[in-house]
Amino acid sequence: MNLTLKIWRQAGPEAPGEMVTYPVSDISEDMSFLEMLDVLNEQLNAKGEEPVAFDSDCREGICGMCSLMINGEAHGPEVTTTCQLHMRSFSDGDTITIEPWRAKAFPLVRDLIVDRSAFDRVIQAGGYVSVNTGAAPEANNLQVRKEKADRAFDTATCIGCGACVAACPNASGMLFLGAKITHLGELPQGQAERDARVVKMLGQHDAEDFGGCQNLGECSAACPKEIPLDVINQLNRDFMKAKR
Amino acid sequence: MAELIDDLYRLGAPIKDTKAPEGPIEDKWTAAKFDNKLVNPSNRRKLSVIIVGTGLAGASAAATLGEAGYQVKSFCYQDSPRRAHSIAAQGGINAAKNYNDDGDSVYRLFYDTVKGGDYRSREDNVYRLAEVANNIIDQCVAQGVPFARDYGGLLDNRSFGGVQVARTFYARGQTGQQLLIGAYQAMERQVAAGTVEQFTRHEMLEVIVVDGKARGIIARDMVTGEIETHLADAVVLASGGYGNVFFLSTNAMGCNVTATWRAHRKGAYFGNPCYTQIHPTCIPVSGDHQSKLTLMSESLRNDGRIWVPKNREDADKDPRDIPEEDRDYYLERIYPAFGNLVPRDIASRQAKYMCDDGRGVGPLVGDFRRGVYLDFASALSRMSREAIDEKYGNLFDMYQRITGEDPREVPMRIYPAVHYTMGGLWVDYDLETTIPGLYAVGEANFSDHGANRLGASSLMQCLSDGYFVLPNTIRNYLAQGPFEPVAPDAPEVREAEESVKSRIDTLLSINGERSVDSFHRELGHIMWEYCGMERTEEGLRKAIDLIRSLREEFWRNVRVLGSAETLNQSLEKAGRVADFLELGELMCIDALHRRESCGGHFRAESQTEDGEALRDDEHFLYVAAWEFAGEPSGAPGAPVLHKEDLIYKAIELKQRSYK
Ligand SMILES: Cc1cc2nc3c(=O)[nH]c(=O)nc-3n(C[C@H](O)[C@H](O)[C@H](O)COP(=O)(O)OP(=O)(O)OC[C@H]3O[C@@H](n4cnc5c(N)ncnc54)[C@H](O)[C@@H]3O)c2cc1C
Ligand code: SF4
Ligand code: FES
């Protein structure tokens, strides 16, 4: 395949940014999207131009490190992570636009890389169960109903990639937050801190400049782990209850 | 100076672990915990620990030491601690809870782990691992880790990796992710409490050693390029394994040896570097562009049948057009008793032989086809499609996403890939390296796995080290405090800082012709060909020569663009590859000197008449602990081998047999 890439280049947060066009050739459909960018970077390096900076690590769809808006969609045209998107989803001659996540809460670092540490701070605000090491009771003393365990699991699969935020016109982090609230809220271990957790985490979410939720559903549609939209309802219910 | 052996290394004084208490193996850990000195809670605030790495080992250690009240600084190269490579582990984590009453016990878990490592691990450490494993499950459940449960609401177990009891706890195919999120959350709780300070996108590039003790690190802020000095009373390396020396592996892209290699150069011995675990069921390489390999869960071997064509001419045919009589179900043929379920090292090696014989399948990569079929046709005729999908559906989908082929229609193709490493920094019972005050935990140390890591045992070791072992052993060291403060401009600090800076300057100034990746690929190719699944004297010698000249070319001809003062991914990679180029040579020397086969280390010269690995306990029942002796390549820098004899008191040595 031969493709035309339009890539956002920006040397640093303060530097001016621009879209730059790069042709790439000999792309095989077996390549992942990031391998295609590796090929581009080798070509740039050979020409003496600095490679395009982008994030990735596991390249297996699980660490949440990769990002990229591809043709305006978070992680591109399929419901998956960018590292698991393959070039067979594109056709010879395509023009592909590649941009970083755009959200106030995720400031740009360089080229296609943004700073998602706001998510860590939201977790620091209460996204845990307070139990010291060595203080845990025998595991099977605690029974969890299968349906609850399954729902906790389904929401614990969030990889913290930020696609939900990038896809949301308001750049809201409610899907990410709702996933954690639901994961811990479904489990008996999470009950003691349930009220305090939702209040503190939501407060941090707002302090980080994430936007509000208008129930547009773009987040859930873009989520590579298919976190359901109703975790946001759960979040709201928990919040109302905690406030009462 | 001791004489040069094989032209490659010298023999140094024997080494041994002096920290494990005397007495029966069952009582050692209890005794050690009691004997280790305590630190008064109000003094803990004055003591500081640096932890490099936020995988299962590092995050759990940071959380626990933070809770205890020490000042902890935690470092990782990703943008968040939650992304450490541990996140990718699929299968599960072992513990001898015996919830199924199938005869499991701490002793059996201990026994299986020592045997699985082909009797090349240290008995005392492994016993302790088995002993604390149950606490890990309790701890993780209390944190809210959503392990699989049955309809009664209790925890579910499965059996894994050829073990005859069901002792593996799992969370669908994402056990690593769920465990890591648990440890990460516990650590973030301490960040909020102010006991742990977290430094993301920071790469540790040097250890600071003052008066023979580890007192800090030099790290590069990967965003601003600033070279920072961080001082502390003790340093813990939890920086993971070095499988990426092979370039292609199932490891995350950033996995590297830099932290442990820099420590090695500063005096920490490196244990058993040549032990590499190769996993038989990975998706094969599809072309030269490939950046990493993806693991397919080993459970697929329960229902899939492995074969290659009998005739080389059939290699590029559609497999569905190859009649039954022209297929070679080679594992079933050679190992009738275990068939497709033979252990990882055997399944991997046989797949390689088939491909070397020209009967591999799939696309030509170079002039080679590297793949064998894993065929579900007979399972599909035996079981319903729904039943198969229920069991393997998500794996099939993953395979289809990557290869574009549906394994329900065409047989899946698999090939072995490097998975994890058993070598690492040499540590004693306290997990302390040969540099006082420098500890190594998780995959970064060598201790518990011998020549093989069994399935579900690596996660167990990482969490055992981080939650339970290290916090109890390091306090014995910290109790010697308060430590004399180190001046930020002490000569040792300056020297470490200067060496990091000058290395970076050199890398940026070479401005040669070749990219970092091209060197990494070439190194990986050498390692895979000569220090991979099968090793020979001749091949290893050749590899050492090739690595030496590649390293020479690297420092003359690498091209790293950009500057040191910004985020510069080529520069990051260059530093890591430079260290891999040194480690690779040591791995080959270690593999060469070990003229026996054991676990993941198969020396062609040491096999039984029917081609099985032949251990040589008389000559090689030891850990190889290597001391750095100067710039590698050639006699003056030849590494020094210290042997730690392995003494088995609780367990009797046996030959493994799967025929
Ligand atoms: C695909 C796959 C599946 C697996 N499945 C299983 C399984 O089912 N069961 C099992 O028991 N094991 C499994 N393993 C093995 C297991 O996951 C690893 O051995 C284990 O997670 C290693 O954990 P760790 O904490 O030692 O290191 P890692 O999780 O690798 O963490 C390393 C940390 O060190 C940091 N770091 C590294 N170098 C530096 C540096 N220079 N400066 C700063 N920070 C640095 C990284 O940022 C990271 O935070 C699997 C491995 C793979 C690849
Ligand atoms: S909710 Fe989905 S899209 Fe958002 S961070 Fe989690 S996995 Fe990514
Ligand atoms: S690189 Fe890990 S999810 Fe894409």
mmCIF file of C-alpha atoms in Angstrom, chain B residues 459-567:
data_model
loop_
_atom_site.group_PDB
_atom_site.id
_atom_site.type_symbol
_atom_site.label_atom_id
_atom_site.label_comp_id
_atom_site.label_asym_id
_atom_site.label_seq_id
_atom_site.Cartn_x
_atom_site.Cartn_y
_atom_site.Cartn_z
ATOM 1 C CA LEU B 459 3.521 -13.026 39.169
ATOM 2 C CA MET B 460 3.644 -14.911 42.445
ATOM 3 C CA GLN B 461 7.318 -14.105 42.925
ATOM 4 C CA CYS B 462 6.905 -10.425 42.060
ATOM 5 C CA LEU B 463 4.151 -9.915 44.616
ATOM 6 C CA SER B 464 5.801 -12.095 47.215
ATOM 7 C CA ASP B 465 8.970 -10.014 46.945
ATOM 8 C CA GLY B 466 7.186 -6.684 46.961
ATOM 9 C CA TYR B 467 4.432 -7.130 49.527
ATOM 10 C CA PHE B 468 6.033 -9.526 51.960
ATOM 11 C CA VAL B 469 9.698 -10.330 51.595
ATOM 12 C CA LEU B 470 11.488 -7.077 50.853
ATOM 13 C CA PRO B 471 9.640 -5.006 53.466
ATOM 14 C CA ASN B 472 10.770 -7.502 56.084
ATOM 15 C CA THR B 473 14.372 -7.827 54.952
ATOM 16 C CA ILE B 474 15.196 -4.255 54.041
ATOM 17 C CA ARG B 475 14.277 -3.073 57.510
ATOM 18 C CA ASN B 476 17.194 -5.053 58.854
ATOM 19 C CA TYR B 477 19.404 -2.854 56.688
ATOM 20 C CA LEU B 478 17.550 0.365 57.397
ATOM 21 C CA ALA B 479 17.759 -0.322 61.123
ATOM 22 C CA GLN B 480 21.479 0.492 60.840
ATOM 23 C CA GLY B 481 20.440 4.107 60.183
ATOM 24 C CA PRO B 482 20.451 7.015 60.521
ATOM 25 C CA PHE B 483 22.876 7.088 57.625
ATOM 26 C CA GLU B 484 25.450 9.779 57.073
ATOM 27 C CA PRO B 485 23.933 12.212 54.557
ATOM 28 C CA VAL B 486 25.520 12.256 51.110
ATOM 29 C CA ALA B 487 26.436 15.699 49.825
ATOM 30 C CA PRO B 488 24.780 16.405 46.465
ATOM 31 C CA ASP B 489 28.192 17.380 45.141
ATOM 32 C CA ALA B 490 30.118 14.443 46.604
ATOM 33 C CA PRO B 491 32.707 13.098 44.147
ATOM 34 C CA GLU B 492 30.763 9.827 43.719
ATOM 35 C CA VAL B 493 27.635 11.763 42.770
ATOM 36 C CA ARG B 494 29.524 14.023 40.389
ATOM 37 C CA GLU B 495 31.198 11.080 38.774
ATOM 38 C CA ALA B 496 27.900 9.252 38.218
ATOM 39 C CA GLU B 497 26.319 12.377 36.812
ATOM 40 C CA GLU B 498 29.240 13.055 34.496
ATOM 41 C CA SER B 499 29.294 9.537 33.152
ATOM 42 C CA VAL B 500 25.590 9.732 32.295
ATOM 43 C CA LYS B 501 25.994 13.082 30.594
ATOM 44 C CA SER B 502 29.027 12.107 28.597
ATOM 45 C CA ARG B 503 27.355 8.922 27.424
ATOM 46 C CA ILE B 504 24.391 10.917 26.175
ATOM 47 C CA ASP B 505 26.668 13.433 24.488
ATOM 48 C CA THR B 506 28.582 10.666 22.782
ATOM 49 C CA LEU B 507 25.424 9.005 21.505
ATOM 50 C CA LEU B 508 24.175 12.281 20.060
ATOM 51 C CA SER B 509 27.467 13.209 18.471
ATOM 52 C CA ILE B 510 28.269 10.028 16.529
ATOM 53 C CA ASN B 511 25.851 10.955 13.759
ATOM 54 C CA GLY B 512 26.572 7.834 11.733
ATOM 55 C CA GLU B 513 24.540 6.051 9.095
ATOM 56 C CA ARG B 514 22.457 3.442 10.911
ATOM 57 C CA SER B 515 19.368 3.761 13.077
ATOM 58 C CA VAL B 516 19.249 2.409 16.615
ATOM 59 C CA ASP B 517 16.535 -0.043 15.618
ATOM 60 C CA SER B 518 18.683 -1.559 12.908
ATOM 61 C CA PHE B 519 21.356 -2.382 15.483
ATOM 62 C CA HIS B 520 18.788 -3.760 17.862
ATOM 63 C CA ARG B 521 17.297 -5.972 15.161
ATOM 64 C CA GLU B 522 20.696 -7.296 14.200
ATOM 65 C CA LEU B 523 21.637 -8.033 17.789
ATOM 66 C CA GLY B 524 18.301 -9.756 18.284
ATOM 67 C CA HIS B 525 18.918 -11.890 15.241
ATOM 68 C CA ILE B 526 22.332 -12.995 16.530
ATOM 69 C CA MET B 527 20.919 -13.790 19.957
ATOM 70 C CA TRP B 528 17.997 -15.754 18.564
ATOM 71 C CA GLU B 529 20.119 -17.773 16.142
ATOM 72 C CA TYR B 530 22.945 -18.635 18.497
ATOM 73 C CA CYS B 531 21.745 -18.087 22.046
ATOM 74 C CA GLY B 532 18.081 -18.957 21.562
ATOM 75 C CA MET B 533 16.348 -22.298 21.745
ATOM 76 C CA GLU B 534 19.442 -24.334 21.022
ATOM 77 C CA ARG B 535 23.033 -23.409 21.699
ATOM 78 C CA THR B 536 26.285 -24.929 20.506
ATOM 79 C CA GLU B 537 29.884 -24.211 21.370
ATOM 80 C CA GLU B 538 30.611 -23.152 17.821
ATOM 81 C CA GLY B 539 27.515 -20.971 17.489
ATOM 82 C CA LEU B 540 28.134 -19.178 20.750
ATOM 83 C CA ARG B 541 31.714 -18.389 19.849
ATOM 84 C CA LYS B 542 30.541 -17.023 16.559
ATOM 85 C CA ALA B 543 27.883 -14.953 18.308
ATOM 86 C CA ILE B 544 30.439 -13.424 20.656
ATOM 87 C CA ASP B 545 32.565 -12.300 17.710
ATOM 88 C CA LEU B 546 29.533 -10.929 15.899
ATOM 89 C CA ILE B 547 28.336 -9.030 18.955
ATOM 90 C CA ARG B 548 31.758 -7.530 19.532
ATOM 91 C CA SER B 549 31.991 -6.170 16.043
ATOM 92 C CA LEU B 550 28.389 -4.987 16.093
ATOM 93 C CA ARG B 551 29.071 -3.124 19.312
ATOM 94 C CA GLU B 552 32.148 -1.557 17.805
ATOM 95 C CA GLU B 553 30.119 -0.439 14.814
ATOM 96 C CA PHE B 554 27.348 0.897 17.045
ATOM 97 C CA TRP B 555 29.658 3.330 18.800
ATOM 98 C CA ARG B 556 31.054 4.423 15.436
ATOM 99 C CA ASN B 557 28.054 4.430 13.178
ATOM 100 C CA VAL B 558 24.783 4.910 15.065
ATOM 101 C CA ARG B 559 22.616 7.872 14.147
ATOM 102 C CA VAL B 560 20.701 9.494 16.971
ATOM 103 C CA LEU B 561 19.065 12.759 15.981
ATOM 104 C CA GLY B 562 17.588 15.494 18.126
ATOM 105 C CA SER B 563 18.851 16.907 21.372
ATOM 106 C CA ALA B 564 19.338 15.836 24.961
ATOM 107 C CA GLU B 565 17.108 18.598 26.323
ATOM 108 C CA THR B 566 13.779 17.352 25.011
ATOM 109 C CA LEU B 567 11.729 14.229 24.807
#
